[in-house]
mmCIF file of C-alpha atoms in Angstrom:
data_model
loop_
_atom_site.group_PDB
_atom_site.id
_atom_site.type_symbol
_atom_site.label_atom_id
_atom_site.label_comp_id
_atom_site.label_asym_id
_atom_site.label_seq_id
_atom_site.Cartn_x
_atom_site.Cartn_y
_atom_site.Cartn_z
ATOM 1 C CA MET A 30 -13.499 -12.209 -15.783
ATOM 2 C CA SER A 31 -12.750 -8.487 -15.771
ATOM 3 C CA ASN A 32 -14.430 -8.228 -12.361
ATOM 4 C CA LEU A 33 -11.974 -10.805 -10.964
ATOM 5 C CA ILE A 34 -9.016 -8.886 -12.415
ATOM 6 C CA ILE A 35 -10.274 -5.673 -10.850
ATOM 7 C CA ILE A 36 -10.685 -7.434 -7.493
ATOM 8 C CA ALA A 37 -7.178 -8.923 -7.769
ATOM 9 C CA LEU A 38 -5.431 -5.673 -8.725
ATOM 10 C CA GLY A 39 -7.403 -3.718 -6.172
ATOM 11 C CA SER A 40 -6.589 -6.129 -3.368
ATOM 12 C CA ALA A 41 -2.916 -6.652 -4.178
ATOM 13 C CA LEU A 42 -1.810 -3.148 -5.100
ATOM 14 C CA VAL A 43 -4.407 -0.406 -4.651
ATOM 15 C CA SER A 44 -5.809 -1.492 -1.272
ATOM 16 C CA ASN A 45 -2.708 -3.315 -0.058
ATOM 17 C CA VAL A 46 -3.618 -4.897 3.256
ATOM 18 C CA VAL A 47 -0.431 -3.713 4.971
ATOM 19 C CA LEU A 48 0.362 -0.416 3.304
ATOM 20 C CA SER A 49 -3.092 1.105 2.931
ATOM 21 C CA GLN A 50 -5.295 -0.764 5.423
ATOM 22 C CA PHE A 51 -2.518 -1.204 8.040
ATOM 23 C CA LEU A 52 -3.550 -4.757 8.889
ATOM 24 C CA GLY A 53 -0.950 -7.407 9.656
ATOM 25 C CA LEU A 54 1.781 -5.033 10.786
ATOM 26 C CA CYS A 55 3.222 -7.395 13.434
ATOM 27 C CA PRO A 56 4.621 -9.986 10.997
ATOM 28 C CA PHE A 57 5.281 -7.245 8.426
ATOM 29 C CA LEU A 58 7.700 -5.490 10.769
ATOM 30 C CA GLY A 59 8.909 -8.549 12.693
ATOM 31 C CA VAL A 60 9.720 -11.001 9.905
ATOM 32 C CA SER A 61 11.095 -8.548 7.353
ATOM 33 C CA LYS A 62 14.747 -8.688 8.435
ATOM 34 C CA LYS A 63 15.795 -11.221 5.784
ATOM 35 C CA THR A 64 14.341 -11.692 2.324
ATOM 36 C CA GLU A 65 14.219 -15.503 2.587
ATOM 37 C CA THR A 66 12.279 -15.396 5.840
ATOM 38 C CA ALA A 67 9.934 -12.726 4.472
ATOM 39 C CA ALA A 68 9.258 -14.832 1.377
ATOM 40 C CA GLY A 69 8.548 -17.879 3.563
ATOM 41 C CA MET A 70 6.140 -15.893 5.711
ATOM 42 C CA GLY A 71 4.530 -14.555 2.543
ATOM 43 C CA ALA A 72 4.034 -18.088 1.224
ATOM 44 C CA ALA A 73 2.471 -19.174 4.524
ATOM 45 C CA ILE A 74 0.195 -16.121 4.479
ATOM 46 C CA VAL A 75 -0.817 -16.835 0.855
ATOM 47 C CA PHE A 76 -1.792 -20.368 1.777
ATOM 48 C CA VAL A 77 -3.657 -19.423 4.959
ATOM 49 C CA ILE A 78 -5.529 -16.396 3.585
ATOM 50 C CA THR A 79 -6.531 -18.134 0.347
ATOM 51 C CA LEU A 80 -7.802 -21.244 2.110
ATOM 52 C CA ALA A 81 -9.404 -19.213 4.915
ATOM 53 C CA SER A 82 -11.217 -17.098 2.323
ATOM 54 C CA PHE A 83 -12.557 -20.222 0.626
ATOM 55 C CA VAL A 84 -13.591 -22.069 3.780
ATOM 56 C CA ALA A 85 -15.037 -18.976 5.469
ATOM 57 C CA SER A 86 -17.018 -18.078 2.361
ATOM 58 C CA VAL A 87 -18.422 -21.594 2.022
ATOM 59 C CA LEU A 88 -19.335 -21.751 5.712
ATOM 60 C CA TYR A 89 -20.957 -18.334 5.600
ATOM 61 C CA LYS A 90 -22.969 -18.958 2.409
ATOM 62 C CA PHE A 91 -24.103 -22.492 3.190
ATOM 63 C CA VAL A 92 -24.279 -22.654 6.992
ATOM 64 C CA LEU A 93 -24.225 -19.350 8.852
ATOM 65 C CA ASP A 94 -26.350 -17.179 6.557
ATOM 66 C CA PRO A 95 -29.107 -19.740 5.788
ATOM 67 C CA LEU A 96 -29.464 -20.604 9.484
ATOM 68 C CA GLY A 97 -29.473 -16.952 10.552
ATOM 69 C CA LEU A 98 -26.239 -17.367 12.501
ATOM 70 C CA ASP A 99 -24.271 -14.589 10.825
ATOM 71 C CA TYR A 100 -23.556 -13.063 14.230
ATOM 72 C CA LEU A 101 -21.212 -16.045 14.809
ATOM 73 C CA LYS A 102 -19.106 -15.309 11.724
ATOM 74 C CA THR A 103 -16.171 -13.774 13.616
ATOM 75 C CA ILE A 104 -15.865 -16.715 16.009
ATOM 76 C CA VAL A 105 -16.250 -19.287 13.241
ATOM 77 C CA PHE A 106 -13.702 -17.500 11.029
ATOM 78 C CA ILE A 107 -11.189 -17.372 13.888
ATOM 79 C CA LEU A 108 -11.594 -21.121 14.432
ATOM 80 C CA VAL A 109 -11.092 -21.796 10.713
ATOM 81 C CA ILE A 110 -7.969 -19.620 10.647
ATOM 82 C CA ALA A 111 -6.550 -21.284 13.769
ATOM 83 C CA ALA A 112 -7.029 -24.741 12.247
ATOM 84 C CA LEU A 113 -5.370 -23.706 8.984
ATOM 85 C CA VAL A 114 -2.393 -22.172 10.792
ATOM 86 C CA GLN A 115 -1.938 -25.370 12.783
ATOM 87 C CA PHE A 116 -1.879 -27.287 9.502
ATOM 88 C CA VAL A 117 0.746 -24.919 8.047
ATOM 89 C CA GLU A 118 2.822 -25.139 11.223
ATOM 90 C CA MET A 119 2.802 -28.965 11.190
ATOM 91 C CA PHE A 120 3.649 -29.007 7.477
ATOM 92 C CA LEU A 121 6.594 -26.603 7.839
ATOM 93 C CA LYS A 122 7.911 -28.368 10.934
ATOM 94 C CA LYS A 123 7.997 -31.666 9.071
ATOM 95 C CA MET A 124 8.925 -30.589 5.533
ATOM 96 C CA ILE A 125 10.919 -27.331 5.886
ATOM 97 C CA PRO A 126 12.338 -27.223 9.426
ATOM 98 C CA SER A 127 14.769 -24.392 8.621
ATOM 99 C CA LEU A 128 11.904 -22.098 7.591
ATOM 100 C CA TYR A 129 9.902 -23.259 10.606
ATOM 101 C CA GLU A 130 12.780 -22.231 12.888
ATOM 102 C CA ALA A 131 13.355 -18.943 11.019
ATOM 103 C CA LEU A 132 9.704 -17.892 11.340
ATOM 104 C CA GLY A 133 9.745 -18.717 15.030
ATOM 105 C CA VAL A 134 6.962 -17.130 17.051
ATOM 106 C CA TYR A 135 5.565 -15.294 14.020
ATOM 107 C CA LEU A 136 4.147 -18.478 12.480
ATOM 108 C CA PRO A 137 1.601 -19.134 15.252
ATOM 109 C CA LEU A 138 0.896 -15.401 15.263
ATOM 110 C CA ILE A 139 -0.720 -15.803 11.834
ATOM 111 C CA THR A 140 -3.721 -17.031 13.827
ATOM 112 C CA THR A 141 -4.073 -13.616 15.430
ATOM 113 C CA ASN A 142 -2.994 -11.699 12.337
ATOM 114 C CA CYS A 143 -5.798 -9.253 11.777
ATOM 115 C CA ALA A 144 -5.144 -9.287 8.020
ATOM 116 C CA VAL A 145 -6.323 -12.905 7.760
ATOM 117 C CA LEU A 146 -9.525 -12.272 9.681
ATOM 118 C CA GLY A 147 -9.972 -8.902 7.956
ATOM 119 C CA VAL A 148 -9.985 -10.501 4.518
ATOM 120 C CA ALA A 149 -12.570 -13.108 5.536
ATOM 121 C CA LEU A 150 -14.802 -10.419 7.032
ATOM 122 C CA ASN A 151 -14.325 -8.081 4.043
ATOM 123 C CA ASN A 152 -15.372 -10.893 1.705
ATOM 124 C CA VAL A 153 -18.640 -11.266 3.600
ATOM 125 C CA GLN A 154 -19.184 -7.516 3.865
ATOM 126 C CA ALA A 155 -18.598 -7.020 0.126
ATOM 127 C CA SER A 156 -21.011 -9.903 -0.652
ATOM 128 C CA TYR A 157 -18.403 -11.655 -2.782
ATOM 129 C CA SER A 158 -19.195 -15.020 -4.324
ATOM 130 C CA ILE A 159 -17.009 -17.969 -3.345
ATOM 131 C CA LEU A 160 -14.767 -17.476 -6.411
ATOM 132 C CA GLU A 161 -14.500 -13.732 -5.798
ATOM 133 C CA SER A 162 -13.638 -14.420 -2.153
ATOM 134 C CA VAL A 163 -10.842 -16.792 -3.133
ATOM 135 C CA VAL A 164 -9.473 -14.317 -5.706
ATOM 136 C CA ASN A 165 -9.653 -11.493 -3.165
ATOM 137 C CA GLY A 166 -7.938 -13.608 -0.514
ATOM 138 C CA PHE A 167 -5.196 -14.776 -2.858
ATOM 139 C CA ALA A 168 -4.559 -11.282 -4.238
ATOM 140 C CA THR A 169 -4.530 -9.754 -0.762
ATOM 141 C CA ALA A 170 -1.988 -12.322 0.379
ATOM 142 C CA VAL A 171 0.135 -11.708 -2.725
ATOM 143 C CA GLY A 172 0.009 -7.988 -1.940
ATOM 144 C CA PHE A 173 1.153 -8.745 1.617
ATOM 145 C CA THR A 174 3.975 -10.888 0.242
ATOM 146 C CA ILE A 175 5.055 -8.172 -2.198
ATOM 147 C CA ALA A 176 5.141 -5.600 0.606
ATOM 148 C CA ILE A 177 7.017 -7.771 3.111
ATOM 149 C CA VAL A 178 9.607 -8.922 0.554
ATOM 150 C CA ILE A 179 10.222 -5.358 -0.634
ATOM 151 C CA LEU A 180 10.631 -4.180 2.968
ATOM 152 C CA ALA A 181 13.002 -7.080 3.711
ATOM 153 C CA GLY A 182 15.094 -6.220 0.659
ATOM 154 C CA ILE A 183 15.296 -2.578 1.695
ATOM 155 C CA ARG A 184 16.177 -3.543 5.272
ATOM 156 C CA GLU A 185 18.987 -5.774 4.019
ATOM 157 C CA LYS A 186 20.346 -2.901 1.916
ATOM 158 C CA ILE A 187 20.167 -0.245 4.649
ATOM 159 C CA GLU A 188 21.588 -2.505 7.368
ATOM 160 C CA TYR A 189 25.152 -1.432 6.618
ATOM 161 C CA ASN A 190 24.426 2.208 5.752
ATOM 162 C CA ASP A 191 25.405 5.128 7.908
ATOM 163 C CA ILE A 192 22.119 5.990 9.631
ATOM 164 C CA PRO A 193 21.862 8.650 12.351
ATOM 165 C CA GLU A 194 21.732 7.082 15.798
ATOM 166 C CA ALA A 195 18.203 8.330 16.482
ATOM 167 C CA PHE A 196 16.901 6.472 13.411
ATOM 168 C CA GLN A 197 18.756 3.176 13.853
ATOM 169 C CA GLY A 198 16.663 0.046 14.309
ATOM 170 C CA MET A 199 12.888 0.230 14.220
ATOM 171 C CA PRO A 200 12.576 3.998 13.537
ATOM 172 C CA ILE A 201 14.184 3.685 10.089
ATOM 173 C CA VAL A 202 12.022 0.622 9.406
ATOM 174 C CA LEU A 203 8.890 2.624 10.211
ATOM 175 C CA VAL A 204 10.056 5.510 8.023
ATOM 176 C CA THR A 205 10.738 3.042 5.214
ATOM 177 C CA ALA A 206 7.298 1.441 5.635
ATOM 178 C CA GLY A 207 5.718 4.899 5.542
ATOM 179 C CA LEU A 208 7.541 5.755 2.327
ATOM 180 C CA MET A 209 6.428 2.425 0.853
ATOM 181 C CA ALA A 210 2.819 3.251 1.786
ATOM 182 C CA ILE A 211 3.143 6.599 0.002
ATOM 183 C CA ALA A 212 4.642 4.860 -3.028
ATOM 184 C CA PHE A 213 1.780 2.345 -3.122
ATOM 185 C CA CYS A 214 -0.678 5.261 -3.209
ATOM 186 C CA GLY A 215 0.525 5.692 -6.788
ATOM 187 C CA PHE A 216 -1.310 2.477 -7.693
ATOM 188 C CA SER A 217 -4.644 4.108 -6.869
ATOM 189 C CA GLY A 218 -4.807 5.391 -10.451
ATOM 190 C CA LEU A 219 -4.903 1.809 -11.779
ATOM 191 C CA LEU A 220 -8.596 1.326 -11.130
#
């Protein structure tokens, strides 16, 4: 049990996928204009990464590794992720059309989000069990959600501030993300 807690804390805070590994920056910077949209993207990422971690781990342990096909893991994981994103897209389009419209092009981009594939590959590389893979995937996605929601909140607050012209727009967002990454380095003392 303590091993799972260490994996969860390490994945969510210490080795935050966005702020320390710099994976998944496209949706992190693109969808973080409004807190509601960021939270919706975070929820979609939580679902996709958690399920992708489970399915990829099961496929790797019971199909690819026993048959000596581990060289196909990247292709198989991409196919799994693409199928899961299609499921999320259909669900949101039918059940929550406002969030579907707000996420726009960034929802299908989850398929190519390197954070999703990175987690599945890290699970295999770290030789995690299926449960450890799911915990790692869920915690990584929660860490992504925490980071994107915090950035969205900061962006909403600084939108009406007096910012020098050279820093307006994306430059101040990148500075803010950099300061968040430095702040998250403080969590490295947790483990």
